[in-house]
mmCIF file with all atom_site columns, C-alpha atoms in Angstrom:
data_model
loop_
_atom_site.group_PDB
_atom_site.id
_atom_site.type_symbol
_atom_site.label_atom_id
_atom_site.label_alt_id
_atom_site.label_comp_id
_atom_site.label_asym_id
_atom_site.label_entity_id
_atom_site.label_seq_id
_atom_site.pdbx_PDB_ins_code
_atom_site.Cartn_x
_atom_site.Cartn_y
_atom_site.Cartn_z
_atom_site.occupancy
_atom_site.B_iso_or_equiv
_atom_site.pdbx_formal_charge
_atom_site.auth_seq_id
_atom_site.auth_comp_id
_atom_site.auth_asym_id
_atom_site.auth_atom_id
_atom_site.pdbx_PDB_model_num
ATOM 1   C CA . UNK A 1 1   ? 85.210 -94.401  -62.791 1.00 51.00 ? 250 UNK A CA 1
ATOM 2   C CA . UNK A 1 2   ? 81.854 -94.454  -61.100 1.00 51.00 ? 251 UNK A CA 1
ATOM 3   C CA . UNK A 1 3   ? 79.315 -92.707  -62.996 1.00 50.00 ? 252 UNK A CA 1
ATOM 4   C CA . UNK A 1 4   ? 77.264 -91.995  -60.181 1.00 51.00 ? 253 UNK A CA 1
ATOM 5   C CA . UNK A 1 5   ? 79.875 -90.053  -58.905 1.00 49.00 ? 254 UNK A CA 1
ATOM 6   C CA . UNK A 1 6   ? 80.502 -86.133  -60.051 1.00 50.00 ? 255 UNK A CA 1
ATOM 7   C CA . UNK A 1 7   ? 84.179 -85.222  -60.991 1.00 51.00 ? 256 UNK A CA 1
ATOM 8   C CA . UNK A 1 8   ? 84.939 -83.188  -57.736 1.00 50.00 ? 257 UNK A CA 1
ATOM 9   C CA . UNK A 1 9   ? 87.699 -80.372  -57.880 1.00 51.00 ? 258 UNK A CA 1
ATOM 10  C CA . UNK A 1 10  ? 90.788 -81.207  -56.023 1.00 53.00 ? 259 UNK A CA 1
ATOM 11  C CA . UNK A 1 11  ? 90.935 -81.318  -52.514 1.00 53.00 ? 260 UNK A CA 1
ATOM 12  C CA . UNK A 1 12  ? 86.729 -81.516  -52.246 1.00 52.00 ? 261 UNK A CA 1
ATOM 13  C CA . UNK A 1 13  ? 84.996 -84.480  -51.462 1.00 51.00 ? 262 UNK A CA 1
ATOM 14  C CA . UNK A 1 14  ? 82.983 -86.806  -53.909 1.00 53.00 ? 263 UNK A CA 1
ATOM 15  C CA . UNK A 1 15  ? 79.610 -85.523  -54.767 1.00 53.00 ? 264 UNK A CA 1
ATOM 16  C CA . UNK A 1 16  ? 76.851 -88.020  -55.997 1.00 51.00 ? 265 UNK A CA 1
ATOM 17  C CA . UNK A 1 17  ? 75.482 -86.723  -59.170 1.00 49.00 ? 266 UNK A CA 1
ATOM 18  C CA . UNK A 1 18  ? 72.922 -84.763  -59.452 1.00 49.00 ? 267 UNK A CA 1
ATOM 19  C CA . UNK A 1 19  ? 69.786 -86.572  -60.026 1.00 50.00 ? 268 UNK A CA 1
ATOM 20  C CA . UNK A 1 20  ? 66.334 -85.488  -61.774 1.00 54.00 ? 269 UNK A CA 1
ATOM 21  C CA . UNK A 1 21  ? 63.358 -86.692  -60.176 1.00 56.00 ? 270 UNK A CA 1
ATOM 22  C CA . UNK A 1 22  ? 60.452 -87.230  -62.924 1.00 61.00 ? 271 UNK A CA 1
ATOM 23  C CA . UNK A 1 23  ? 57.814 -84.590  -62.801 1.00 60.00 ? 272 UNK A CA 1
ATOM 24  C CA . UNK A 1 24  ? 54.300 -86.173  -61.823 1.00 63.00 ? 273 UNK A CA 1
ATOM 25  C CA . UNK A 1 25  ? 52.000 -85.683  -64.349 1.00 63.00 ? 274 UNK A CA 1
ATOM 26  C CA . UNK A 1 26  ? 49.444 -82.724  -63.268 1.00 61.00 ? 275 UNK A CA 1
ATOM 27  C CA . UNK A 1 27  ? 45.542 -83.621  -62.291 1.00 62.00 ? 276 UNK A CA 1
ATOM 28  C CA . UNK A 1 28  ? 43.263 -85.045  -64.257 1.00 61.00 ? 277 UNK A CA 1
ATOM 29  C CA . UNK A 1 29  ? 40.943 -82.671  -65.187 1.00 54.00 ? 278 UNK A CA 1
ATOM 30  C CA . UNK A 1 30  ? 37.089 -83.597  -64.933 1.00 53.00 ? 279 UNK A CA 1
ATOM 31  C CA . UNK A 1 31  ? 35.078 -82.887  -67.808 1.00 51.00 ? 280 UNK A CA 1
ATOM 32  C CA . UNK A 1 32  ? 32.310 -80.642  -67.501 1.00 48.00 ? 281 UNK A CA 1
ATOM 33  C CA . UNK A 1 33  ? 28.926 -82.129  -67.353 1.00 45.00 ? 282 UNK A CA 1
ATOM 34  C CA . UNK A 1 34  ? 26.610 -82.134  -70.172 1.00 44.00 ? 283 UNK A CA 1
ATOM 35  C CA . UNK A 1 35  ? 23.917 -79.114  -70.112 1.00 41.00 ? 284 UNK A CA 1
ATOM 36  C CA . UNK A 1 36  ? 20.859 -79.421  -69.538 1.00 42.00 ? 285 UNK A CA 1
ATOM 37  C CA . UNK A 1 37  ? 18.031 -77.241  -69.789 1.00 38.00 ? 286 UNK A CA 1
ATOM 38  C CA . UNK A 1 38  ? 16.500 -75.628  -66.577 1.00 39.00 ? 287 UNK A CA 1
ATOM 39  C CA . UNK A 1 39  ? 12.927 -74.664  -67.539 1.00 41.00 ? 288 UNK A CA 1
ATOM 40  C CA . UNK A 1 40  ? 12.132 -71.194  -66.488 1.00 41.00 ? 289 UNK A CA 1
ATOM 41  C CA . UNK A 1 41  ? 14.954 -69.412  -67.433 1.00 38.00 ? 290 UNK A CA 1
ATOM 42  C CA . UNK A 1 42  ? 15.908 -70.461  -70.624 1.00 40.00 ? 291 UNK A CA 1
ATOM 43  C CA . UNK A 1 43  ? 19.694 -71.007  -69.859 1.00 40.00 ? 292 UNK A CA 1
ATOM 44  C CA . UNK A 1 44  ? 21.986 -74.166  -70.168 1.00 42.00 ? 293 UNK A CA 1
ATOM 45  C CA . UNK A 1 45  ? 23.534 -75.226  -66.968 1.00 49.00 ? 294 UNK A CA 1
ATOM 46  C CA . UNK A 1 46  ? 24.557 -78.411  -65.385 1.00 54.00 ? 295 UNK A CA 1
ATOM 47  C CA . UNK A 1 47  ? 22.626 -80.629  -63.076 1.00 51.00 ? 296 UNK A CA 1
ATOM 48  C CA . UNK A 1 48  ? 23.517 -79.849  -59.543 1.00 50.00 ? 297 UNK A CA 1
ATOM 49  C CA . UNK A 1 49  ? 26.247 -81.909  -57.683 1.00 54.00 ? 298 UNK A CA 1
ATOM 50  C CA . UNK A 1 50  ? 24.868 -85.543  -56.692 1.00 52.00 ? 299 UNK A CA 1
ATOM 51  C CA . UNK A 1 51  ? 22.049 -85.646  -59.980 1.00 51.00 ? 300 UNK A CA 1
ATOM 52  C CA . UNK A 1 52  ? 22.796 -87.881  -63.174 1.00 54.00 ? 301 UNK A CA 1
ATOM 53  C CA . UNK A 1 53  ? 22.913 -86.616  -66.405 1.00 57.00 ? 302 UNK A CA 1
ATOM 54  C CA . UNK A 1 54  ? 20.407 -88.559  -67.446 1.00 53.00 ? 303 UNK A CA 1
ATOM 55  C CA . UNK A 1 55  ? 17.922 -87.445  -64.461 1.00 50.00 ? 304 UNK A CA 1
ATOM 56  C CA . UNK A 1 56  ? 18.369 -83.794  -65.423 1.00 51.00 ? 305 UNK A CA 1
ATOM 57  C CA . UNK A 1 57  ? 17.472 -84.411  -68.937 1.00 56.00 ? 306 UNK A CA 1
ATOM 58  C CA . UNK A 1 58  ? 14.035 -84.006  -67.453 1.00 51.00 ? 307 UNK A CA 1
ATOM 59  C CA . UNK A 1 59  ? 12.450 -81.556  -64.876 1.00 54.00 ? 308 UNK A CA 1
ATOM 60  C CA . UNK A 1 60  ? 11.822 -83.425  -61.868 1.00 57.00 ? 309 UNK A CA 1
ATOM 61  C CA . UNK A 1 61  ? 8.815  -81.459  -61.768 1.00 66.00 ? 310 UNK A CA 1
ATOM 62  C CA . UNK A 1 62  ? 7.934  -83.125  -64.837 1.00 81.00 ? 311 UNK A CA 1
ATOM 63  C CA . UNK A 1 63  ? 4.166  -84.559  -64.102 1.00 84.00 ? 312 UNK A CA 1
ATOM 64  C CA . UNK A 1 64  ? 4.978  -87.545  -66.638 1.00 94.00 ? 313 UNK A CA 1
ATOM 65  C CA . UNK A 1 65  ? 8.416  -88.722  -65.321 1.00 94.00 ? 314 UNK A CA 1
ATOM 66  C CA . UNK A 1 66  ? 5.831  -90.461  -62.360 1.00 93.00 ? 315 UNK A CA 1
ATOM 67  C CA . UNK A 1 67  ? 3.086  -91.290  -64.810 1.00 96.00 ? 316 UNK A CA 1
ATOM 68  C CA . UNK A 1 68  ? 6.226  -93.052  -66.610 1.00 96.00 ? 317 UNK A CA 1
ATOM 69  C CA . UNK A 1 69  ? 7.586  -94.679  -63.750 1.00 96.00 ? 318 UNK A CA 1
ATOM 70  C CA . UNK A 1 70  ? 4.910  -96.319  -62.594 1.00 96.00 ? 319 UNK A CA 1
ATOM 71  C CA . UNK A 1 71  ? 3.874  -97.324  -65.296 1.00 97.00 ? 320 UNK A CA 1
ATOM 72  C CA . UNK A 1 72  ? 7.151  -99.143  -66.202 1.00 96.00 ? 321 UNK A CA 1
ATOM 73  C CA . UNK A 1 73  ? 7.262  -100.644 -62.845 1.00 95.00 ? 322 UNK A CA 1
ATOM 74  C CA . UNK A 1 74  ? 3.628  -102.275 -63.482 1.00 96.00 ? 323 UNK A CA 1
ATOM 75  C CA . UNK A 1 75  ? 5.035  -103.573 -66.627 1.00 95.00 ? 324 UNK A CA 1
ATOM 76  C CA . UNK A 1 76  ? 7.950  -104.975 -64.636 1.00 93.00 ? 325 UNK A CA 1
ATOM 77  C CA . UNK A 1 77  ? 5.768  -106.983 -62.497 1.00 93.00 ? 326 UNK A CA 1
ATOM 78  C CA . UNK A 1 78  ? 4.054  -108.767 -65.386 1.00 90.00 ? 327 UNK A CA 1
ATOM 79  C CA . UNK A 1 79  ? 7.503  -109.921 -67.044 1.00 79.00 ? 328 UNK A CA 1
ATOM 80  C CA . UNK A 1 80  ? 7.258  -113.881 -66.465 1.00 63.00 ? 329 UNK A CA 1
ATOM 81  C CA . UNK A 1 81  ? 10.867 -114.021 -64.203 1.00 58.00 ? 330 UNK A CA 1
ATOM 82  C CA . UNK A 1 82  ? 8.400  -112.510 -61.210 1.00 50.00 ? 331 UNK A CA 1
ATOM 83  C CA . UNK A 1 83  ? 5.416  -114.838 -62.358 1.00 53.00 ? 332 UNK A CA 1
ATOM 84  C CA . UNK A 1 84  ? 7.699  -117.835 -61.446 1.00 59.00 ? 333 UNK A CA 1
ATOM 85  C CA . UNK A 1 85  ? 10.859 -119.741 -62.271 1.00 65.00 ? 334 UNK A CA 1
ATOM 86  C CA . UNK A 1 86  ? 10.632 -119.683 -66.012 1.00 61.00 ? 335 UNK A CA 1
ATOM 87  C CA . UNK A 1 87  ? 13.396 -121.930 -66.739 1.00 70.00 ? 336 UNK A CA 1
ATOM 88  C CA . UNK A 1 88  ? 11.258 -124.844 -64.696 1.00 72.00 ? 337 UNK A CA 1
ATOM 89  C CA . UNK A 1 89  ? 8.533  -124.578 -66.669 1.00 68.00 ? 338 UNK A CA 1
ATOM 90  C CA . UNK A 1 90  ? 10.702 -124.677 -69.770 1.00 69.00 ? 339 UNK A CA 1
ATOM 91  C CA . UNK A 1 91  ? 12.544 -127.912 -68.315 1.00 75.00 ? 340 UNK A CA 1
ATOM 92  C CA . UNK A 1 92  ? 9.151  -129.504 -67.601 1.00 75.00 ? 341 UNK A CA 1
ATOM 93  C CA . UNK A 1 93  ? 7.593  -128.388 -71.803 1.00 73.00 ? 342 UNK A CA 1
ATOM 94  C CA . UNK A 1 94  ? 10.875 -130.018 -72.770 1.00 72.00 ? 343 UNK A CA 1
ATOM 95  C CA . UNK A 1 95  ? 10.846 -133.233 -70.920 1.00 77.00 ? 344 UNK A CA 1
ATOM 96  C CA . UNK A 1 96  ? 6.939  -133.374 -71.531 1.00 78.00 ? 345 UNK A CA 1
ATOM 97  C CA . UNK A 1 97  ? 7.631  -132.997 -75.251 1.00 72.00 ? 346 UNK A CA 1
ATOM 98  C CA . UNK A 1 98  ? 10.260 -135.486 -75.220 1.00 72.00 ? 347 UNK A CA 1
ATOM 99  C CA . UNK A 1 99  ? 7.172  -138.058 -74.010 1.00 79.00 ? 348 UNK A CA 1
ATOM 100 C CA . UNK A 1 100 ? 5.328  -137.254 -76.746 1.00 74.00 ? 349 UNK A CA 1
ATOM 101 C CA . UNK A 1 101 ? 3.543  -134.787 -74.432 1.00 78.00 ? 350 UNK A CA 1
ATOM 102 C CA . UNK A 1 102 ? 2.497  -131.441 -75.531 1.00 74.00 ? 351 UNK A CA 1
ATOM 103 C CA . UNK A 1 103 ? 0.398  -130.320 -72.061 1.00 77.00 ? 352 UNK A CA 1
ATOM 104 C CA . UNK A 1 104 ? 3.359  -128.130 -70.846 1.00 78.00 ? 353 UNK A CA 1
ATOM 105 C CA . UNK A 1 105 ? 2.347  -125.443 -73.344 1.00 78.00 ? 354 UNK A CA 1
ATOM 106 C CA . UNK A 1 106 ? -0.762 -124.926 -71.785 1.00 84.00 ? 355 UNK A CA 1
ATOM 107 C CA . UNK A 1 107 ? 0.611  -123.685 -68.915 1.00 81.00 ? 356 UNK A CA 1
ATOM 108 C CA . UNK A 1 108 ? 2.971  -121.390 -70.782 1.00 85.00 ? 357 UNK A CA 1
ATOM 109 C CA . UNK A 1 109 ? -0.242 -119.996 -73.027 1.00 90.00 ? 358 UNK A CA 1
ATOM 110 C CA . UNK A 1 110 ? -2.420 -119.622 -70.184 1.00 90.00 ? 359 UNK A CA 1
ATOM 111 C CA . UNK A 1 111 ? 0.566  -117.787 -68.173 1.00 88.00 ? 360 UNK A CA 1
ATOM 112 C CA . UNK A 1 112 ? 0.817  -115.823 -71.888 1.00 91.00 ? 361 UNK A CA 1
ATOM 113 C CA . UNK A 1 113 ? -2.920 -115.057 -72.201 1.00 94.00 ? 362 UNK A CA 1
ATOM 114 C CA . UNK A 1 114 ? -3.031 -113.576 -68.181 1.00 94.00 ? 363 UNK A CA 1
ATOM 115 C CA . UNK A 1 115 ? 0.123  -111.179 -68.867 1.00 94.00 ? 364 UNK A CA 1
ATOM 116 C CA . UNK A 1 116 ? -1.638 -109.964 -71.540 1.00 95.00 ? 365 UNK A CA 1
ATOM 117 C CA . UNK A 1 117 ? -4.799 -109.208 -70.358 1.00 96.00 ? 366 UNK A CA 1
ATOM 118 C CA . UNK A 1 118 ? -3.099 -107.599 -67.466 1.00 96.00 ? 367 UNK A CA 1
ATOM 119 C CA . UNK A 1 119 ? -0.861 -105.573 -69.494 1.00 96.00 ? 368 UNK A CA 1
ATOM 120 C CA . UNK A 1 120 ? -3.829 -104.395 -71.740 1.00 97.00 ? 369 UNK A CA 1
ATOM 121 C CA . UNK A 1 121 ? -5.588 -103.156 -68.349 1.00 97.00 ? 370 UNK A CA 1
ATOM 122 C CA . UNK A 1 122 ? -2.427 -100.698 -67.911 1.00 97.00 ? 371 UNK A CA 1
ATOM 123 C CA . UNK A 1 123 ? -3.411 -96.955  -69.381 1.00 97.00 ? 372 UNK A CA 1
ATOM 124 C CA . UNK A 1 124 ? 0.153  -96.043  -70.622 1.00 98.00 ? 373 UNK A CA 1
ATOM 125 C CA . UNK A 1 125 ? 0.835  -92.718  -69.744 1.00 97.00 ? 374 UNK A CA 1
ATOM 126 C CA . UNK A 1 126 ? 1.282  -90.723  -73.826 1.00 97.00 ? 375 UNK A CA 1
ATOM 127 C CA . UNK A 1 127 ? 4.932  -90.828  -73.944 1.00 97.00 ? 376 UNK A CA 1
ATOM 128 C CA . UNK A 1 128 ? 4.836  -94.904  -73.167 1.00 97.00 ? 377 UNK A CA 1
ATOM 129 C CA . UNK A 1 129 ? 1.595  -95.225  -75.857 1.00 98.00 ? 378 UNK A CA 1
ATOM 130 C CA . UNK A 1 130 ? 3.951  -96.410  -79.171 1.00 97.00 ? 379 UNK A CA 1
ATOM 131 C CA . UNK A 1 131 ? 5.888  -98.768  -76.389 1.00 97.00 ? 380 UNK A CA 1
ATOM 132 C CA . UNK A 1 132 ? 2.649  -100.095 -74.591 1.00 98.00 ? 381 UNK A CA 1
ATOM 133 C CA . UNK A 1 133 ? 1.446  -100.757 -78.235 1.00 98.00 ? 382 UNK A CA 1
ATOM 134 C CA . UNK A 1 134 ? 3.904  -102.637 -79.284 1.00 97.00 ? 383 UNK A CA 1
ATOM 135 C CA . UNK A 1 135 ? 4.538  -104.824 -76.342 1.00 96.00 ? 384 UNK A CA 1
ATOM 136 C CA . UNK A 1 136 ? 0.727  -105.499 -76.428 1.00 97.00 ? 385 UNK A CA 1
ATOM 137 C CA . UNK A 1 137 ? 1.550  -107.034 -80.114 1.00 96.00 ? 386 UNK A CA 1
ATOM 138 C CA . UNK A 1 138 ? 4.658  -108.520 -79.657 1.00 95.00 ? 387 UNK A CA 1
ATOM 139 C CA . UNK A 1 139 ? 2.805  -110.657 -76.692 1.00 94.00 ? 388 UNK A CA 1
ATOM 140 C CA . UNK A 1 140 ? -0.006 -111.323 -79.275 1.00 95.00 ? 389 UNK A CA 1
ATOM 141 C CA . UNK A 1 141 ? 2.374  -112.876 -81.895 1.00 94.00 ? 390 UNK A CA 1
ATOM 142 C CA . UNK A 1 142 ? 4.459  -114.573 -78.900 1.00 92.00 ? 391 UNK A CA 1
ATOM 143 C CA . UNK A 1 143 ? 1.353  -116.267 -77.669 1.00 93.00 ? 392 UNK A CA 1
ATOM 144 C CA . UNK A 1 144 ? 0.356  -117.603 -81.299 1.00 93.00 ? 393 UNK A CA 1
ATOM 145 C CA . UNK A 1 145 ? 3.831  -118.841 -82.194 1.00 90.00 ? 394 UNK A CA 1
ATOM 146 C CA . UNK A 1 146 ? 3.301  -120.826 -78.723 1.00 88.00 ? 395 UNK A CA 1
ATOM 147 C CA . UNK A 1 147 ? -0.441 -121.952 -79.861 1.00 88.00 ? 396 UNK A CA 1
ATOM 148 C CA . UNK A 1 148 ? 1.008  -123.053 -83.678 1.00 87.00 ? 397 UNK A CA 1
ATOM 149 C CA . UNK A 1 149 ? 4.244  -124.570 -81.818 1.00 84.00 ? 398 UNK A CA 1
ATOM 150 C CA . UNK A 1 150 ? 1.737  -126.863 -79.648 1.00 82.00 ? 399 UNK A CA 1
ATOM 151 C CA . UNK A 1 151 ? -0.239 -127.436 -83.075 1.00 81.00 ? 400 UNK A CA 1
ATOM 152 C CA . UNK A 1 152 ? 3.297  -128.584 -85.203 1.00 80.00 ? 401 UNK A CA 1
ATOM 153 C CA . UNK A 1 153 ? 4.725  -130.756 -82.232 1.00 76.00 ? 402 UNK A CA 1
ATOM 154 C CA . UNK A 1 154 ? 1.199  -132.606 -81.661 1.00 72.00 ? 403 UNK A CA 1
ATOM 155 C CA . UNK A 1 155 ? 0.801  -133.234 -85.639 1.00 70.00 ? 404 UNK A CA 1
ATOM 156 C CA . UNK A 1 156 ? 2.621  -135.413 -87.990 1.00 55.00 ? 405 UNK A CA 1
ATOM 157 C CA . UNK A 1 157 ? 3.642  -132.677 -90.602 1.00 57.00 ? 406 UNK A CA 1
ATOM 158 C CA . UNK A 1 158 ? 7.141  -133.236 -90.327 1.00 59.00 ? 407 UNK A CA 1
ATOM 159 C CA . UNK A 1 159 ? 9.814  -130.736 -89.949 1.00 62.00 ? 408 UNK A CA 1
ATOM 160 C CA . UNK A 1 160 ? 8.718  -127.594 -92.073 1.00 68.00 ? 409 UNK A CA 1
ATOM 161 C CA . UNK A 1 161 ? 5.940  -126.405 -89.936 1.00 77.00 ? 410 UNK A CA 1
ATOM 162 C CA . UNK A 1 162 ? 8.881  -125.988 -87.806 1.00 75.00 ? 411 UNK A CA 1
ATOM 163 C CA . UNK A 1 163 ? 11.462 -124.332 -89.597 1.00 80.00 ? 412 UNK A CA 1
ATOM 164 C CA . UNK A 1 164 ? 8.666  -121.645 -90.392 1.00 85.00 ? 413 UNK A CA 1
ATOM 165 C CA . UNK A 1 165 ? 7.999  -120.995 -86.666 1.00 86.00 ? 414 UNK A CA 1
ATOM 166 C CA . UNK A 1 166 ? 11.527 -120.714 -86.083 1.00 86.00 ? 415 UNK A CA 1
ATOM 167 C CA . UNK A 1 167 ? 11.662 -118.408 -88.286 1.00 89.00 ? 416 UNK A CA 1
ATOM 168 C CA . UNK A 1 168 ? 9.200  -116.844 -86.700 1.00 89.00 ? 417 UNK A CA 1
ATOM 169 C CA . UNK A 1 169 ? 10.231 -117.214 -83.089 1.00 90.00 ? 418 UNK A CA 1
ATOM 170 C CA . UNK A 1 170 ? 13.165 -115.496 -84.311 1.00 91.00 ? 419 UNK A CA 1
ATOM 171 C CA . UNK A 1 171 ? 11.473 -112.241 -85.649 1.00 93.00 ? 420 UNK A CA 1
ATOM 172 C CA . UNK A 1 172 ? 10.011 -112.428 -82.512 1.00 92.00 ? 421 UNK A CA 1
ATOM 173 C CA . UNK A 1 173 ? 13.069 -112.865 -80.320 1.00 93.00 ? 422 UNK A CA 1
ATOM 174 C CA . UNK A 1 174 ? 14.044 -109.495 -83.144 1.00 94.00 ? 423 UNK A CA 1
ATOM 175 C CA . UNK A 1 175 ? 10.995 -107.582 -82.088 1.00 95.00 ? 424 UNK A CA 1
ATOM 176 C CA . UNK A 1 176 ? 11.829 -108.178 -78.176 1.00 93.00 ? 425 UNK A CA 1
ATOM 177 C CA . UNK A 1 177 ? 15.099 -106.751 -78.497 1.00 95.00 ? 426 UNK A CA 1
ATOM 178 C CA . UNK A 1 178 ? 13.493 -103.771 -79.714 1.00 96.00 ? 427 UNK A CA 1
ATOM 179 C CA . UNK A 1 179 ? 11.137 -103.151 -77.177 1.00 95.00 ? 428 UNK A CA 1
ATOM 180 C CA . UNK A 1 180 ? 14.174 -103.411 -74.199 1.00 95.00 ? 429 UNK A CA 1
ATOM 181 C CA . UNK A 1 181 ? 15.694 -100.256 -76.571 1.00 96.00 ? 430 UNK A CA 1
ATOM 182 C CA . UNK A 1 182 ? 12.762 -98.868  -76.445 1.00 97.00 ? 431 UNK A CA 1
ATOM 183 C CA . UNK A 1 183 ? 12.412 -99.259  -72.524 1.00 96.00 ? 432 UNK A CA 1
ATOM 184 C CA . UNK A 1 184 ? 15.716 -97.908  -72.408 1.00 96.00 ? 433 UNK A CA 1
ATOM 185 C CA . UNK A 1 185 ? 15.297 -94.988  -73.902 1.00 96.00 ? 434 UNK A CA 1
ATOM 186 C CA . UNK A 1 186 ? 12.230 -94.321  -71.975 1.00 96.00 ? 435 UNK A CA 1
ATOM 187 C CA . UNK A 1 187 ? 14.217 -94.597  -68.931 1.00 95.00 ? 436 UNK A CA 1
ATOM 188 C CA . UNK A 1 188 ? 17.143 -93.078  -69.638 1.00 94.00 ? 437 UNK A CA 1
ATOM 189 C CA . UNK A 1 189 ? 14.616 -89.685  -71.055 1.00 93.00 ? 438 UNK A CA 1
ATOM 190 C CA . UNK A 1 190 ? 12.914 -89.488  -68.048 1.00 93.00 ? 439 UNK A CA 1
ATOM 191 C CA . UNK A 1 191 ? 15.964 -90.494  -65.855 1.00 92.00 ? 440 UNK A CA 1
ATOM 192 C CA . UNK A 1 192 ? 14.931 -93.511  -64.435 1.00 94.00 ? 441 UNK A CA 1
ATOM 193 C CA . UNK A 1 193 ? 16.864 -96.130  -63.043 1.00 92.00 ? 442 UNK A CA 1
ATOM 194 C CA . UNK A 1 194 ? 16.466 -99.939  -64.151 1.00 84.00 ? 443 UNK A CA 1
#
C-alpha cells in the first residue's frame, strides 16, 4: 500500500496523510549594544541608533577627540605612500645597487630626514604624546639603519655588517607594528575611523 495514503474507513474516500510542516526557527534576536557612559548623568546606556560603539566610547563633546583627529590625519599625510610611489623608488635602490650603485639611498634618507622634521613640527595633542614619541624614534632608528645600510653595501666588509642590520631592520619592522596598534587604539578610543 501507498504510504502516503491514510487507511480510510469503508465507503470514504482516500485521504493523503497528514503532513507536518517544519516549524521556522523564531527571529534572531539582536544583542544589546555595549554601554557606554553618558557624562552628566552618571548612568549606562547605549549609543543612540545610527552611532558605533566605538564612537560612543567617547563624548563627542570631547575637546580632544578633534585635537586627536587632526592630529592623526597630519601624521597620515607624512606616511611615504602619499610622498610618492614607494615601491619605484625601491625598484630604482635595487637596480642601482645591483650596479654597484648606492645613490638611490639618498633619496630614500633625504625623503626620511623631511618626514621627520615634519613630524617633529606636529604638537601631539596629550593623549597622542607616548605615540608621537615613539614614532619620532622609530623614524630616527629607521633613518640610521638606512645611513649604515648605504655604509655596508658601499664597503667591502663582507656579509656580517649585514646580517646585523637585518637584524636590526627587523626590530624595526617589530617596533612599526607596534605603533599601527598603537594608532589603533587611539582611533578606536576616540572613535575614529581609519
Amino acid at each position: 500500500p501507498d504510504s502516503r495514503v491514510a487507511a480510510t474507513p469503508p465507503g470514504d474516500a482516500p485521504r493523503p496523510a497528514a503532513s507536518v510542516a517544519p516549524v521556522p526557527p523564531p527571529p534572531p534576536v539582536p544583542e544589546p549594544a555595549p554601554a557606554v557612559f553618558e557624562p552628566g548623568n552618571g548612568e549606562r546606556t547605549s549609543p543612540p541608533a545610527g552611532i558605533s560603539p566605538a564612537a560612543a566610547m567617547v563624548p563627542a563633546e570631547d575637546p580632544q577627540r578633534a585635537a586627536v583627529a587632526k592630529y592623526l590625519q597630519a601624521v597620515e599625510s607624512l606616511q611615504p605612500g602619499t610622498q610618492g610611489d614607494p615601491e619605484a623608488m625601491a625598484q630604482q635602490v635595487v637596480a642601482g645597487l645591483g650596479k654597484g650603485d648606492t645613490s638611490g639611498f639618498d633619496g630614500m634618507i633625504q625623503q626620511a630626514q623631511a618626514t621627520r622634521t615634519r613630524l617633529a613640527a606636529l604638537t601631539p595633542p596629550a593623549p597622542c604624546r607616548e605615540f608621537h614619541r615613539e614614532s619620532l624614534g622609530s623614524l630616527e632608528a629607521g633613518l640610521e639603519l638606512m645611513k649604515e645600510m648605504k655604509r655596508a653595501l658601499a664597503g667591502t666588509e663582507g656579509e656580517s655588517p649585514l646580517l646585523q642590520l637585518a637584524e636590526r631592520a627587523n626590530a624595526l619592522k617589530a617596533r612599526t607594528e607596534a605603533l599601527e596598534l598603537q594608532e589603533r587604539g587611539l582611533r578606536k578610543r576616540f572613535g575614529l575611523p581609519k
